[in-house]
Each structure stands twice: as C-alpha cells, then as structure tokens.
C-alpha cells in the first residue's frame, strides 16, 4: 500500500504575513508537525511507502524530514504550479497512482485521531471512503452523500433536489484499489488537458465516484476527533478541541 500526501499548497487562508508563510504540513501541535504525525501514523499501520506532493517552499519540508531523521525517506514530487488547483498536484503524482497496489490519497492539513487512518487502512484491498456524520453545516465542508450505501455526491454545495439518505463530511482521505487509482489518474489527466487544472482534486474524485461500476466501502468515523486546518480559527479549534483528545505520536521529535 502506498500513501500520497498532498502538501503543495500555499495556505493563504491562514492569513499569515508573507514573510512568515510556510507549508501547512509544518504546523506544530504540542511541538509535533502535522507531517511527522502523518508519517508516524502511517508507519504504525505498516505503510512505509510514502510520497509527498510538494510545491510551496519544499526546502522547509526537506528540512523537517532531516530534523526528525525519517527513514526510509519519502519520495518527493514537486508541482511548480502549486498556485493552481490541487487537481494539478494530483496529476504530478500520476506515477504513484498508477504503479500498482492500493493507494491512499491524503490531504496534509488534517489533524486526526490515528483510529481514523486505521479505519481506512485495515483490511483487504478495497475502495474506501471516510464519512463523519457529525459536521457543521455551511459552504466549507466537503459533503459526502450516500443513497443505499452508494455515493451520489461529493461537493461543498449540493444541488437542489439531490436524493440521499446519508450525509456527512468527507475527511479528505481516500483508499483506492490499483485499477481505481489508475482510473483516477486518467480523469485527472483529462482535467489538465481540458484546461481545468485550477480545480480542486475533489472534483476529479467526485467524477470517479459518480461514474458507477464500483463498490465503495464507507467507513463511519463519526465521534472520532479530527479537523481540516484552513483558517486561523481552525488552528485554535485544533489546539483546544481536537488535540486534547489525541495521543502523542510515539517517538515524536520535539
């Protein structure tokens, strides 16, 4: 199993002064970066093949890998146009998507309980989504909607009249079997060749889910602590609401 961690973005919504900006995967909580937390959680579950999709200030991420002396060193792929949409970042990871075996596609800017990752990774080869049914309504969460267990939508804004029986927030982590990951790579390539590289990669994942012909496991992680960090208020919530409920990663380098 291979993990692709998307960490190329600039994180403008954190509203940091330009001279203080850094990749969001280097946000620290209790002295431990999100990146280190990802790496340790993946290793604990037996996932050592990790590729980082970087763009903004990759040298800072390299320095963090040096600081924590992480081995085996994750492969690094650069997206020089990180200022465009994340679909282009996923496109730069085409080799990792199509090399074979199950693939984990993960946003880097998430602080989460390791049980969430365990729900994604455990078990035989499968296509798997994560859903949290306890979420705040509004335009920001990416909603995952199901009808009879089948995905019918993955978007922030839902169409009027959409029929579903289950709704929740997507955690931003996906597991794809080899053939499904290859198909996602094809869809993403279509976005780029049709000049839609400025789109979020969730749109390409949505196309994958809605084209049918596959069964998706949906792991319900409702009640487990996690937060996607986009805004300054998310950092505060991460520190006061989520972090106290998490265990310190074993062997973390402060």
PDB file of C-alpha atoms in Angstrom, residues 7-128:
ATOM      1  CA  UNK A   7       1.184  19.122   0.701  1.00  0.00           C
ATOM      2  CA  UNK A   8       1.854  21.526  -2.164  1.00  0.00           C
ATOM      3  CA  UNK A   9      -0.440  24.429  -1.323  1.00  0.00           C
ATOM      4  CA  UNK A  10       0.325  27.892  -0.027  1.00  0.00           C
ATOM      5  CA  UNK A  11      -2.295  28.023   2.720  1.00  0.00           C
ATOM      6  CA  UNK A  12      -3.354  31.591   2.007  1.00  0.00           C
ATOM      7  CA  UNK A  13      -6.479  31.304   4.135  1.00  0.00           C
ATOM      8  CA  UNK A  14      -4.354  31.026   7.262  1.00  0.00           C
ATOM      9  CA  UNK A  15      -3.687  34.754   6.719  1.00  0.00           C
ATOM     10  CA  UNK A  16      -0.008  34.583   7.599  1.00  0.00           C
ATOM     11  CA  UNK A  17       2.223  37.556   6.704  1.00  0.00           C
ATOM     12  CA  UNK A  18       4.153  36.716   3.501  1.00  0.00           C
ATOM     13  CA  UNK A  19       7.486  36.563   5.309  1.00  0.00           C
ATOM     14  CA  UNK A  20       6.061  34.052   7.798  1.00  0.00           C
ATOM     15  CA  UNK A  21       4.295  31.695   5.397  1.00  0.00           C
ATOM     16  CA  UNK A  22       5.216  28.013   5.409  1.00  0.00           C
ATOM     17  CA  UNK A  23       3.620  24.762   4.202  1.00  0.00           C
ATOM     18  CA  UNK A  24       0.633  23.819   6.340  1.00  0.00           C
ATOM     19  CA  UNK A  25       2.016  20.329   6.916  1.00  0.00           C
ATOM     20  CA  UNK A  26       4.614  22.041   9.137  1.00  0.00           C
ATOM     21  CA  UNK A  27       2.050  23.422  11.561  1.00  0.00           C
ATOM     22  CA  UNK A  28       3.048  22.275  15.040  1.00  0.00           C
ATOM     23  CA  UNK A  29       0.797  20.965  17.768  1.00  0.00           C
ATOM     24  CA  UNK A  30       2.444  20.080  21.083  1.00  0.00           C
ATOM     25  CA  UNK A  31       5.722  20.578  19.248  1.00  0.00           C
ATOM     26  CA  UNK A  32       4.973  17.937  16.595  1.00  0.00           C
ATOM     27  CA  UNK A  33       4.325  18.873  12.963  1.00  0.00           C
ATOM     28  CA  UNK A  34       1.360  17.551  11.028  1.00  0.00           C
ATOM     29  CA  UNK A  35       3.852  15.921   8.679  1.00  0.00           C
ATOM     30  CA  UNK A  36       5.514  13.954  11.460  1.00  0.00           C
ATOM     31  CA  UNK A  37       2.121  12.912  12.783  1.00  0.00           C
ATOM     32  CA  UNK A  38       1.145  11.604   9.327  1.00  0.00           C
ATOM     33  CA  UNK A  39       4.382   9.675   8.955  1.00  0.00           C
ATOM     34  CA  UNK A  40       4.177   8.075  12.391  1.00  0.00           C
ATOM     35  CA  UNK A  41       0.510   7.146  11.993  1.00  0.00           C
ATOM     36  CA  UNK A  42       1.197   5.529   8.617  1.00  0.00           C
ATOM     37  CA  UNK A  43       4.203   3.618   9.951  1.00  0.00           C
ATOM     38  CA  UNK A  44       2.195   2.347  12.918  1.00  0.00           C
ATOM     39  CA  UNK A  45      -0.204   0.796  10.410  1.00  0.00           C
ATOM     40  CA  UNK A  46       2.541  -0.728   8.271  1.00  0.00           C
ATOM     41  CA  UNK A  47       2.571   1.866   5.479  1.00  0.00           C
ATOM     42  CA  UNK A  48       6.181   2.853   4.756  1.00  0.00           C
ATOM     43  CA  UNK A  49       5.893   3.626   1.033  1.00  0.00           C
ATOM     44  CA  UNK A  50       5.069   7.335   1.175  1.00  0.00           C
ATOM     45  CA  UNK A  51       5.233  10.022  -1.490  1.00  0.00           C
ATOM     46  CA  UNK A  52       4.946  13.738  -0.759  1.00  0.00           C
ATOM     47  CA  UNK A  53       3.455  16.119  -3.318  1.00  0.00           C
ATOM     48  CA  UNK A  54       5.152  19.432  -2.600  1.00  0.00           C
ATOM     49  CA  UNK A  55       5.130  22.873  -4.153  1.00  0.00           C
ATOM     50  CA  UNK A  56       5.405  25.857  -1.829  1.00  0.00           C
ATOM     51  CA  UNK A  57       8.763  26.056  -0.035  1.00  0.00           C
ATOM     52  CA  UNK A  58       9.684  22.378  -0.414  1.00  0.00           C
ATOM     53  CA  UNK A  59      13.039  23.046   1.216  1.00  0.00           C
ATOM     54  CA  UNK A  60      11.246  23.625   4.540  1.00  0.00           C
ATOM     55  CA  UNK A  61       9.636  20.194   4.283  1.00  0.00           C
ATOM     56  CA  UNK A  62      13.002  18.660   3.401  1.00  0.00           C
ATOM     57  CA  UNK A  63      14.465  20.335   6.474  1.00  0.00           C
ATOM     58  CA  UNK A  64      11.751  18.838   8.666  1.00  0.00           C
ATOM     59  CA  UNK A  65      12.486  15.366   7.288  1.00  0.00           C
ATOM     60  CA  UNK A  66      16.146  15.974   8.145  1.00  0.00           C
ATOM     61  CA  UNK A  67      15.247  17.169  11.643  1.00  0.00           C
ATOM     62  CA  UNK A  68      13.210  14.095  12.500  1.00  0.00           C
ATOM     63  CA  UNK A  69      15.696  11.850  10.648  1.00  0.00           C
ATOM     64  CA  UNK A  70      12.888   9.995   8.934  1.00  0.00           C
ATOM     65  CA  UNK A  71      13.842   6.786   7.149  1.00  0.00           C
ATOM     66  CA  UNK A  72      13.043   5.460   4.659  1.00  0.00           C
ATOM     67  CA  UNK A  73      12.907   8.915   3.152  1.00  0.00           C
ATOM     68  CA  UNK A  74       9.560   9.642   1.498  1.00  0.00           C
ATOM     69  CA  UNK A  75       9.760  10.220  -2.244  1.00  0.00           C
ATOM     70  CA  UNK A  76       9.165  13.865  -3.153  1.00  0.00           C
ATOM     71  CA  UNK A  77       7.444  15.099  -6.301  1.00  0.00           C
ATOM     72  CA  UNK A  78       7.257  18.832  -6.981  1.00  0.00           C
ATOM     73  CA  UNK A  79       4.390  20.744  -8.537  1.00  0.00           C
ATOM     74  CA  UNK A  80       5.967  24.048  -9.622  1.00  0.00           C
ATOM     75  CA  UNK A  81       2.500  25.490 -10.315  1.00  0.00           C
ATOM     76  CA  UNK A  82       1.220  24.912  -6.799  1.00  0.00           C
ATOM     77  CA  UNK A  83      -0.644  28.218  -7.075  1.00  0.00           C
ATOM     78  CA  UNK A  84      -3.166  26.478  -9.343  1.00  0.00           C
ATOM     79  CA  UNK A  85      -5.720  23.927  -8.182  1.00  0.00           C
ATOM     80  CA  UNK A  86      -4.902  20.734  -6.351  1.00  0.00           C
ATOM     81  CA  UNK A  87      -6.011  18.651  -9.338  1.00  0.00           C
ATOM     82  CA  UNK A  88      -2.689  19.615 -10.946  1.00  0.00           C
ATOM     83  CA  UNK A  89      -0.849  18.423  -7.847  1.00  0.00           C
ATOM     84  CA  UNK A  90      -2.582  15.046  -8.112  1.00  0.00           C
ATOM     85  CA  UNK A  91      -1.633  14.962 -11.796  1.00  0.00           C
ATOM     86  CA  UNK A  92       2.046  15.317 -10.863  1.00  0.00           C
ATOM     87  CA  UNK A  93       1.581  12.124  -8.803  1.00  0.00           C
ATOM     88  CA  UNK A  94       0.435  10.068 -11.797  1.00  0.00           C
ATOM     89  CA  UNK A  95       3.306   7.601 -11.412  1.00  0.00           C
ATOM     90  CA  UNK A  96       2.465   6.959  -7.766  1.00  0.00           C
ATOM     91  CA  UNK A  97      -1.196   6.487  -8.682  1.00  0.00           C
ATOM     92  CA  UNK A  98      -0.537   4.013 -11.466  1.00  0.00           C
ATOM     93  CA  UNK A  99       2.451   1.986 -10.198  1.00  0.00           C
ATOM     94  CA  UNK A 100       0.258  -0.759  -8.770  1.00  0.00           C
ATOM     95  CA  UNK A 101      -1.194  -1.729  -5.426  1.00  0.00           C
ATOM     96  CA  UNK A 102      -3.670   0.087  -3.206  1.00  0.00           C
ATOM     97  CA  UNK A 103      -3.189   3.843  -2.894  1.00  0.00           C
ATOM     98  CA  UNK A 104      -4.043   6.201  -0.042  1.00  0.00           C
ATOM     99  CA  UNK A 105      -4.713   9.783  -1.158  1.00  0.00           C
ATOM    100  CA  UNK A 106      -4.432  12.135   1.816  1.00  0.00           C
ATOM    101  CA  UNK A 107      -4.683  15.864   2.448  1.00  0.00           C
ATOM    102  CA  UNK A 108      -1.721  17.059   4.531  1.00  0.00           C
ATOM    103  CA  UNK A 109      -3.589  19.726   6.504  1.00  0.00           C
ATOM    104  CA  UNK A 110      -5.576  17.401   8.782  1.00  0.00           C
ATOM    105  CA  UNK A 111      -5.051  16.755  12.498  1.00  0.00           C
ATOM    106  CA  UNK A 112      -6.720  13.468  13.369  1.00  0.00           C
ATOM    107  CA  UNK A 113      -7.018  10.504  15.667  1.00  0.00           C
ATOM    108  CA  UNK A 114      -4.997   7.542  14.395  1.00  0.00           C
ATOM    109  CA  UNK A 115      -8.169   5.433  14.586  1.00  0.00           C
ATOM    110  CA  UNK A 116      -9.410   7.367  11.555  1.00  0.00           C
ATOM    111  CA  UNK A 117      -6.451   6.210   9.495  1.00  0.00           C
ATOM    112  CA  UNK A 118      -6.854   2.688  10.863  1.00  0.00           C
ATOM    113  CA  UNK A 119     -10.433   2.634   9.573  1.00  0.00           C
ATOM    114  CA  UNK A 120      -9.102   3.481   6.117  1.00  0.00           C
ATOM    115  CA  UNK A 121      -6.131   1.115   6.025  1.00  0.00           C
ATOM    116  CA  UNK A 122      -7.269  -2.035   7.797  1.00  0.00           C
ATOM    117  CA  UNK A 123      -8.483  -4.975   5.752  1.00  0.00           C
ATOM    118  CA  UNK A 124      -8.002  -6.432   2.283  1.00  0.00           C
ATOM    119  CA  UNK A 125      -7.711  -4.450  -0.939  1.00  0.00           C
ATOM    120  CA  UNK A 126     -10.721  -2.182  -1.361  1.00  0.00           C
ATOM    121  CA  UNK A 127     -12.017   1.201  -2.459  1.00  0.00           C
ATOM    122  CA  UNK A 128     -12.884   3.048   0.755  1.00  0.00           C
TER     123      UNK A 128
END
